[in-house]
mmCIF file of C-alpha atoms and ligand atoms in Angstrom:
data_model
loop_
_atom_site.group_PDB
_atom_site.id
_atom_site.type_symbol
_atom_site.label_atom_id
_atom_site.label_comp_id
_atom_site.label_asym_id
_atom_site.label_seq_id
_atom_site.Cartn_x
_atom_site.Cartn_y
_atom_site.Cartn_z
ATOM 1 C CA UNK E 62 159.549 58.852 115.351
ATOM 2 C CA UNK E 63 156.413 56.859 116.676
ATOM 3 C CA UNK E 64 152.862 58.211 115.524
ATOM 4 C CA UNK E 65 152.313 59.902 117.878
ATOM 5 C CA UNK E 66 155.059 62.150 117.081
ATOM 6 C CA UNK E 67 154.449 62.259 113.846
ATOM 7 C CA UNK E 68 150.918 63.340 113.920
ATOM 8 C CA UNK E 69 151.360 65.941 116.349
ATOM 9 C CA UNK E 70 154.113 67.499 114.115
ATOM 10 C CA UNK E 71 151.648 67.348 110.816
ATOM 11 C CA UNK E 72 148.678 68.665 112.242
ATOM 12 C CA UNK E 73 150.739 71.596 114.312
ATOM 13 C CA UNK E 74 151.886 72.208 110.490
ATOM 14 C CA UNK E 75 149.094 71.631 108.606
ATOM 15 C CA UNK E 76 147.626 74.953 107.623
ATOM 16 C CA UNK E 77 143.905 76.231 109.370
ATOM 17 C CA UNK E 78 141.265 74.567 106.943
ATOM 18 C CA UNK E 79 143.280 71.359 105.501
ATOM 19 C CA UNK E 80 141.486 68.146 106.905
ATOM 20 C CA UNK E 81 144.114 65.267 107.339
ATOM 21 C CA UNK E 82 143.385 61.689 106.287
ATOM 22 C CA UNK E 83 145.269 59.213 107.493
ATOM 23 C CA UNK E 84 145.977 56.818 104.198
ATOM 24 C CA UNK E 85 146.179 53.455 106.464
ATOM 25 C CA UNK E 86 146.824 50.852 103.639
ATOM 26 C CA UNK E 87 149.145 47.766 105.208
ATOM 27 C CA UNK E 88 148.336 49.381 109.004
ATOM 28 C CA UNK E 89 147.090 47.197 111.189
ATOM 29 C CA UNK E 90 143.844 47.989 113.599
ATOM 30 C CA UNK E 91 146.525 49.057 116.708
ATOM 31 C CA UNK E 92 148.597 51.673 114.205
ATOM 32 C CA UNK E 93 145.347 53.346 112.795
ATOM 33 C CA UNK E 94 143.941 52.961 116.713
ATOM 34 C CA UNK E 95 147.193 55.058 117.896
ATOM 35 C CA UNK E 96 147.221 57.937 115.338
ATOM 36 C CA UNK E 97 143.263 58.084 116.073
ATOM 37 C CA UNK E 98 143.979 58.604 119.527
ATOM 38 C CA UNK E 99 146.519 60.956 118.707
ATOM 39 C CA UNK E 100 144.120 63.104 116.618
ATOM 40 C CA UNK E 101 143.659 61.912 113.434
ATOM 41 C CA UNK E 102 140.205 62.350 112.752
ATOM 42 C CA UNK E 103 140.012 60.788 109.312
ATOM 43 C CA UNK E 104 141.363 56.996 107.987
ATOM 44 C CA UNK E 105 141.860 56.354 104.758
ATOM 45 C CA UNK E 106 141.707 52.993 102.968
ATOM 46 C CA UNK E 107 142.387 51.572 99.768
ATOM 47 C CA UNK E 108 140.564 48.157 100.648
ATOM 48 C CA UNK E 109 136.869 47.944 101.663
ATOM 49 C CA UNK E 110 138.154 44.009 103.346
ATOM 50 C CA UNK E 111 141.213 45.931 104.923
ATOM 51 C CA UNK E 112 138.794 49.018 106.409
ATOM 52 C CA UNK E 113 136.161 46.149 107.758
ATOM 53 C CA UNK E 114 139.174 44.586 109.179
ATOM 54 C CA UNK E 115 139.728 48.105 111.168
ATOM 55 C CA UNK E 116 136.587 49.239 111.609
ATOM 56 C CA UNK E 117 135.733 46.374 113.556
ATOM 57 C CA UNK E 118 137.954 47.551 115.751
ATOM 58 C CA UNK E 119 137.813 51.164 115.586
ATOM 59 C CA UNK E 120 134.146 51.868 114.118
ATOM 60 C CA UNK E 121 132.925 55.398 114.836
ATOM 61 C CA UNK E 122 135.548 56.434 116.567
ATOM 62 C CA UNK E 123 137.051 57.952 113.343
ATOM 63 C CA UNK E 124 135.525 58.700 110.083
ATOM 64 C CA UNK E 125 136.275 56.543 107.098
ATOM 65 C CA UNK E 126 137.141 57.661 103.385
ATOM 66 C CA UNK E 127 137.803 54.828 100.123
ATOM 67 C CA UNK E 128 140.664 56.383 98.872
ATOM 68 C CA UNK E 129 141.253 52.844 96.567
ATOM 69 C CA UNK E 130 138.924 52.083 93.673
ATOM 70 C CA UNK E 131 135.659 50.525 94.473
ATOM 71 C CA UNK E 132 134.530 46.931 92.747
ATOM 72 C CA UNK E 133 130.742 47.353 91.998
ATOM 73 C CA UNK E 134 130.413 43.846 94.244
ATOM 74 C CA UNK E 135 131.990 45.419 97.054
ATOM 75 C CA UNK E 136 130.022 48.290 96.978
ATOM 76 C CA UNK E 137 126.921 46.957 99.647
ATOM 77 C CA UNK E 138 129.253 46.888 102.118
ATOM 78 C CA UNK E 139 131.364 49.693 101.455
ATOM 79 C CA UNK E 140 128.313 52.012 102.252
ATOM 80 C CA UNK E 141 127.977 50.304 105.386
ATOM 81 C CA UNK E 142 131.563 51.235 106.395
ATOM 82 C CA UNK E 143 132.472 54.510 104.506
ATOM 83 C CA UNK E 144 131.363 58.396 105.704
ATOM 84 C CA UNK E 145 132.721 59.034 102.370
ATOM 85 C CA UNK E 146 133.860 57.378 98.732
ATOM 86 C CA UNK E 147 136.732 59.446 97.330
ATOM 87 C CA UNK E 148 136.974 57.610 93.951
ATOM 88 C CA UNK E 149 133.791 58.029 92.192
ATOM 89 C CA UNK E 150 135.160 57.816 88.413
ATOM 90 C CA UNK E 151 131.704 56.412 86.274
ATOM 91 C CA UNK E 152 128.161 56.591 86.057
ATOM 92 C CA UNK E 153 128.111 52.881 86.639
ATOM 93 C CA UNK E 154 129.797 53.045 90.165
ATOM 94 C CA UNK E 155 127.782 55.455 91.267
ATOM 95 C CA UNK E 156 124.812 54.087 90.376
ATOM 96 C CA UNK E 157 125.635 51.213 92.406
ATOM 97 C CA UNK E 158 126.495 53.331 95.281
ATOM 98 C CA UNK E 159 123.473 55.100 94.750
ATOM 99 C CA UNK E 160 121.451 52.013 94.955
ATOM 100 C CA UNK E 161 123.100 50.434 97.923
ATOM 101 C CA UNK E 162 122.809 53.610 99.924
ATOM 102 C CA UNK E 163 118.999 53.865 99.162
ATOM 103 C CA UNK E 164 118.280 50.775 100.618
ATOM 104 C CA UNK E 165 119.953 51.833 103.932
ATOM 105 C CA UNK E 166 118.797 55.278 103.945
ATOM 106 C CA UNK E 167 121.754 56.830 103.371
ATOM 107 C CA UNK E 168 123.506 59.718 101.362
ATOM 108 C CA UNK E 169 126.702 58.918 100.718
ATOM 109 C CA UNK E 170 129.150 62.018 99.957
ATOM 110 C CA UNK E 171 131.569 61.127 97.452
ATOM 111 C CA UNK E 172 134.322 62.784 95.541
ATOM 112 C CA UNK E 173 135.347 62.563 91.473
ATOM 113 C CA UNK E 174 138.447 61.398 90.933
ATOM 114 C CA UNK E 175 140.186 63.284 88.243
ATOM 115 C CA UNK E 176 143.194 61.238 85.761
ATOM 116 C CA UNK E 177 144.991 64.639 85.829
ATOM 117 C CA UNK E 178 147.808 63.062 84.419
ATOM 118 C CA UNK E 179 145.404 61.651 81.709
ATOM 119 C CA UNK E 180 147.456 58.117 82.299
ATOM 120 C CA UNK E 181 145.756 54.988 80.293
ATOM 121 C CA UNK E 182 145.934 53.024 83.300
ATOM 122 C CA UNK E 183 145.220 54.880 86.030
ATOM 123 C CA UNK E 184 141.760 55.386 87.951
ATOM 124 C CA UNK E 185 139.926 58.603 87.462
ATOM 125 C CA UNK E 186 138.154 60.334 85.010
ATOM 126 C CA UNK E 187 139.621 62.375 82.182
ATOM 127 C CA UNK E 188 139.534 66.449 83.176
ATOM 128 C CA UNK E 189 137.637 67.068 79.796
ATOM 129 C CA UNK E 190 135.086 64.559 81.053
ATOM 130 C CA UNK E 191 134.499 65.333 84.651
ATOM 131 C CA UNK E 192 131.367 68.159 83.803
ATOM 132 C CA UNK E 193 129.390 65.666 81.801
ATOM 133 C CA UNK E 194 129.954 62.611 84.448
ATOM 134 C CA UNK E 195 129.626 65.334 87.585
ATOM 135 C CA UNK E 196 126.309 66.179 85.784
ATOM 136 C CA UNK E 197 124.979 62.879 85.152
ATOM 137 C CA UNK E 198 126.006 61.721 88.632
ATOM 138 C CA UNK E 199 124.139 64.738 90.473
ATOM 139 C CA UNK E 200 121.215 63.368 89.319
ATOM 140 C CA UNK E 201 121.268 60.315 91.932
ATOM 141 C CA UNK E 202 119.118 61.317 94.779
ATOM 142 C CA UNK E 203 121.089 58.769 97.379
ATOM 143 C CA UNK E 204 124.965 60.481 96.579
ATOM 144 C CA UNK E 205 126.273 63.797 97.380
ATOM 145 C CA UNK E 206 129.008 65.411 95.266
ATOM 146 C CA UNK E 207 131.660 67.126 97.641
ATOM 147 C CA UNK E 208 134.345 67.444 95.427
ATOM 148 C CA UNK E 209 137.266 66.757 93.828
ATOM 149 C CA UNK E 210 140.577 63.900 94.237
ATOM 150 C CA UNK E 211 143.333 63.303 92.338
ATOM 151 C CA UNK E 212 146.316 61.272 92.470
ATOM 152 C CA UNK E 213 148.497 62.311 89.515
ATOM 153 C CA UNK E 214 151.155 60.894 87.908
ATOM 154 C CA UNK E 215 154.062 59.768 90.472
ATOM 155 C CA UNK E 216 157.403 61.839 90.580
ATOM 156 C CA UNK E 217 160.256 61.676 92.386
ATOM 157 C CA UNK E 218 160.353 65.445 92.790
ATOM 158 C CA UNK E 219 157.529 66.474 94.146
ATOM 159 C CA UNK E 220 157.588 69.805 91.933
ATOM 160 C CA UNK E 221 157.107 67.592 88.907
ATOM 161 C CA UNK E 222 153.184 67.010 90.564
ATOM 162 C CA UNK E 223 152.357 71.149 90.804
ATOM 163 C CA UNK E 224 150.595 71.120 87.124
ATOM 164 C CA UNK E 225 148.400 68.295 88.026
ATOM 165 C CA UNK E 226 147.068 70.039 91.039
ATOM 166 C CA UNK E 227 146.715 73.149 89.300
ATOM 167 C CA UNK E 228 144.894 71.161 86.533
ATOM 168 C CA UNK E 229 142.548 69.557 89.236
ATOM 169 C CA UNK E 230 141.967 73.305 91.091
ATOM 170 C CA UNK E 231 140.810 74.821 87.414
ATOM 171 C CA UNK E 232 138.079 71.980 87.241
ATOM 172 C CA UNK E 233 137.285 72.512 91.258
ATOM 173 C CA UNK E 234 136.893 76.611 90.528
ATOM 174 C CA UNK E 235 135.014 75.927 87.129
ATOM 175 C CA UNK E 236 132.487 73.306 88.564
ATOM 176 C CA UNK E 237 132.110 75.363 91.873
ATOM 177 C CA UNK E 238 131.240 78.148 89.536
ATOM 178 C CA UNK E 239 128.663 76.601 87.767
ATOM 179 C CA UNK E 240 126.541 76.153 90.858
ATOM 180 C CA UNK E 241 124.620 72.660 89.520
ATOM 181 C CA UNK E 242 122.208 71.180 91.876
ATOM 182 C CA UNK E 243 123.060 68.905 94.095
ATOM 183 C CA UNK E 244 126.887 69.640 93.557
ATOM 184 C CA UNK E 245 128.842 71.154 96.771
ATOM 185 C CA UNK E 246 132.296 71.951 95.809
ATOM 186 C CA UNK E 247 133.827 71.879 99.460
ATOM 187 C CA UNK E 248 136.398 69.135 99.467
ATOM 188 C CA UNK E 249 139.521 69.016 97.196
ATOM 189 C CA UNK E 250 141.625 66.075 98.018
ATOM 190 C CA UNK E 251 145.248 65.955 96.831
ATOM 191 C CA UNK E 252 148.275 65.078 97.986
ATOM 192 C CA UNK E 253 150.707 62.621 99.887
ATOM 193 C CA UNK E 254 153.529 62.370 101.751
ATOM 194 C CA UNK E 255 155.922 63.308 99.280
ATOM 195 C CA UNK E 256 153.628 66.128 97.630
ATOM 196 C CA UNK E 257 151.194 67.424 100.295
ATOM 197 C CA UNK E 258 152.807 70.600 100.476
ATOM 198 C CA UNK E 259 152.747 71.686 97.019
ATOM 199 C CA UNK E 260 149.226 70.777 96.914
ATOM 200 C CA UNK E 261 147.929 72.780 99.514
ATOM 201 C CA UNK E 262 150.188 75.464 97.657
ATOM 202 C CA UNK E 263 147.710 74.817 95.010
ATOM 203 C CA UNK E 264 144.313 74.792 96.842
ATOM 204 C CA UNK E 265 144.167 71.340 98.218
ATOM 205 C CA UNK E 266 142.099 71.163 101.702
ATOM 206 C CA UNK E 267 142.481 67.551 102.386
ATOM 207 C CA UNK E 268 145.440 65.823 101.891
ATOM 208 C CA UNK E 269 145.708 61.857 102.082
ATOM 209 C CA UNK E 270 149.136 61.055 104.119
ATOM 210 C CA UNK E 271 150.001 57.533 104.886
ATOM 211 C CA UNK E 272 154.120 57.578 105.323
ATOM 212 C CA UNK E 273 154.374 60.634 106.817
ATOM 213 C CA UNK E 274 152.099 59.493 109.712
ATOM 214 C CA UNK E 275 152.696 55.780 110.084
ATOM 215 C CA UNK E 276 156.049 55.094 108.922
ATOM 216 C CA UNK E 277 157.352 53.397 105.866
ATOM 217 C CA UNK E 278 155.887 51.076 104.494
ATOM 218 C CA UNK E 279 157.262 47.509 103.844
HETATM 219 C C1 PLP K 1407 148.883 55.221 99.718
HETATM 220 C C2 PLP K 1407 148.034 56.348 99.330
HETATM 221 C C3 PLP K 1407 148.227 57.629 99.861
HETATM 222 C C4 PLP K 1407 149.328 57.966 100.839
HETATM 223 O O1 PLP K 1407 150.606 57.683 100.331
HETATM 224 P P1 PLP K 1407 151.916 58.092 101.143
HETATM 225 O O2 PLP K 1407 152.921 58.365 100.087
HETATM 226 O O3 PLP K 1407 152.270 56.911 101.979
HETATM 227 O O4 PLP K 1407 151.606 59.285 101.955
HETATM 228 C C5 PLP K 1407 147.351 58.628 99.481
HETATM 229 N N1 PLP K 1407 146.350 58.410 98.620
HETATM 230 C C6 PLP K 1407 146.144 57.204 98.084
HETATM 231 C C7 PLP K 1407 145.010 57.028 97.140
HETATM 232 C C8 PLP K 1407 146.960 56.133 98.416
HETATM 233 O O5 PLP K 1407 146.734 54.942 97.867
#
């Protein structure tokens, strides 16, 4: 299957409302240049060096998301590249963000990234600590909260992921209820390749798929 292919067949599938992101990570510029012509409206990347690398090439043509964790010294010219930060999991990162994006005029919409699996390791804030941090952070005039991402812990079977997206939804719904200033809950990002189904089962309306669309990785 070429790209072309394969993003037709996702986005003729792709239920009315779920935004696509193509999660580019190892792509070179020509790959993420063919599924953009192809459609794909949104690129994904892990790496603010790998998105310049593309964005050189590509630049407005598509809209770019971090879907990786940011380093705070990366984070001047990650505002420069990025329509939106999907991994916001601290105070500190987004007060760098913040900062950068004030002295370029800009408001960067961002997502929280939830640790719905609650794994040591992983990126992404604990779900019992997203309120407090989604407060603190909707205090900073230069970001815009948009929502939620998650990963969650990595299964084989793809039905092993449905409780972390439920997890994620409850905190979407609860914060979306709450109404806070300066808080639109529009975007919920989960789910890959293997998952993206089940999470739009669960409420997901943009789903981050990098296999499905390019081919494996290797
Ligand atoms: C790689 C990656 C994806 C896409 O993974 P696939 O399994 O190739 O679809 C999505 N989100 C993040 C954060 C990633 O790093």
């Amino acid at each position: 299957m070429t790209i072309k292919e394969n993003v037709e067949k996702i986005l003729s599938e792709l239920p009315e409302g779920v935004t696509l992101v193509g999660a580019a990570k190892t792509r070179t510029a020509e790959e993420i240049q063919e599924a953009v012509d192809v459609g794909v409206k949104i690129i994904g990347e892990n790496y603010v060096q790998e998105a310049e690398r593309a964005f050189r090439v590509i630049g407005r043509r598509a809209k770019w998301h971090l879907i990786g964790p940011l380093q705070r010294n990366k984070a001047k010219k990650a505002v420069e590249i990025f329509d939106m930060i999907e991994t916001v999991d601290s105070v500190r990162i987004a007060r760098e963000i913040d900062k950068r994006c004030r002295a370029i005029g800009k408001i960067m919409p961002v997502l929280i990234e939830i640790n719905s699996g609650r794994e040591e390791q992983k990126a992404g804030i604990f779900p019992e600590d997203a309120l407090e941090l989604i407060r603190e952070i909707s205090a900073l005039s230069n970001i815009k909260i948009m929502g939620l991402m998650t990963m969650g812990p990595r299964f084989g079977n793809p039905e092993d992921s449905r409780p972390y997206f439920i997890k994620t939804r409850k905190i979407f719904e609860k914060i979306k209820s709450l109404n806070l200033p300066g808080v639109e809950m529009k975007y919920l990002s989960m789910g890959m390749t293997n998952s993206y189904k089940i999470a739009i089962e669960e409420g997901a309306n943009m789903v981050r798929i990098g296999t499905l669309v390019f081919g494996r990785r290797d």
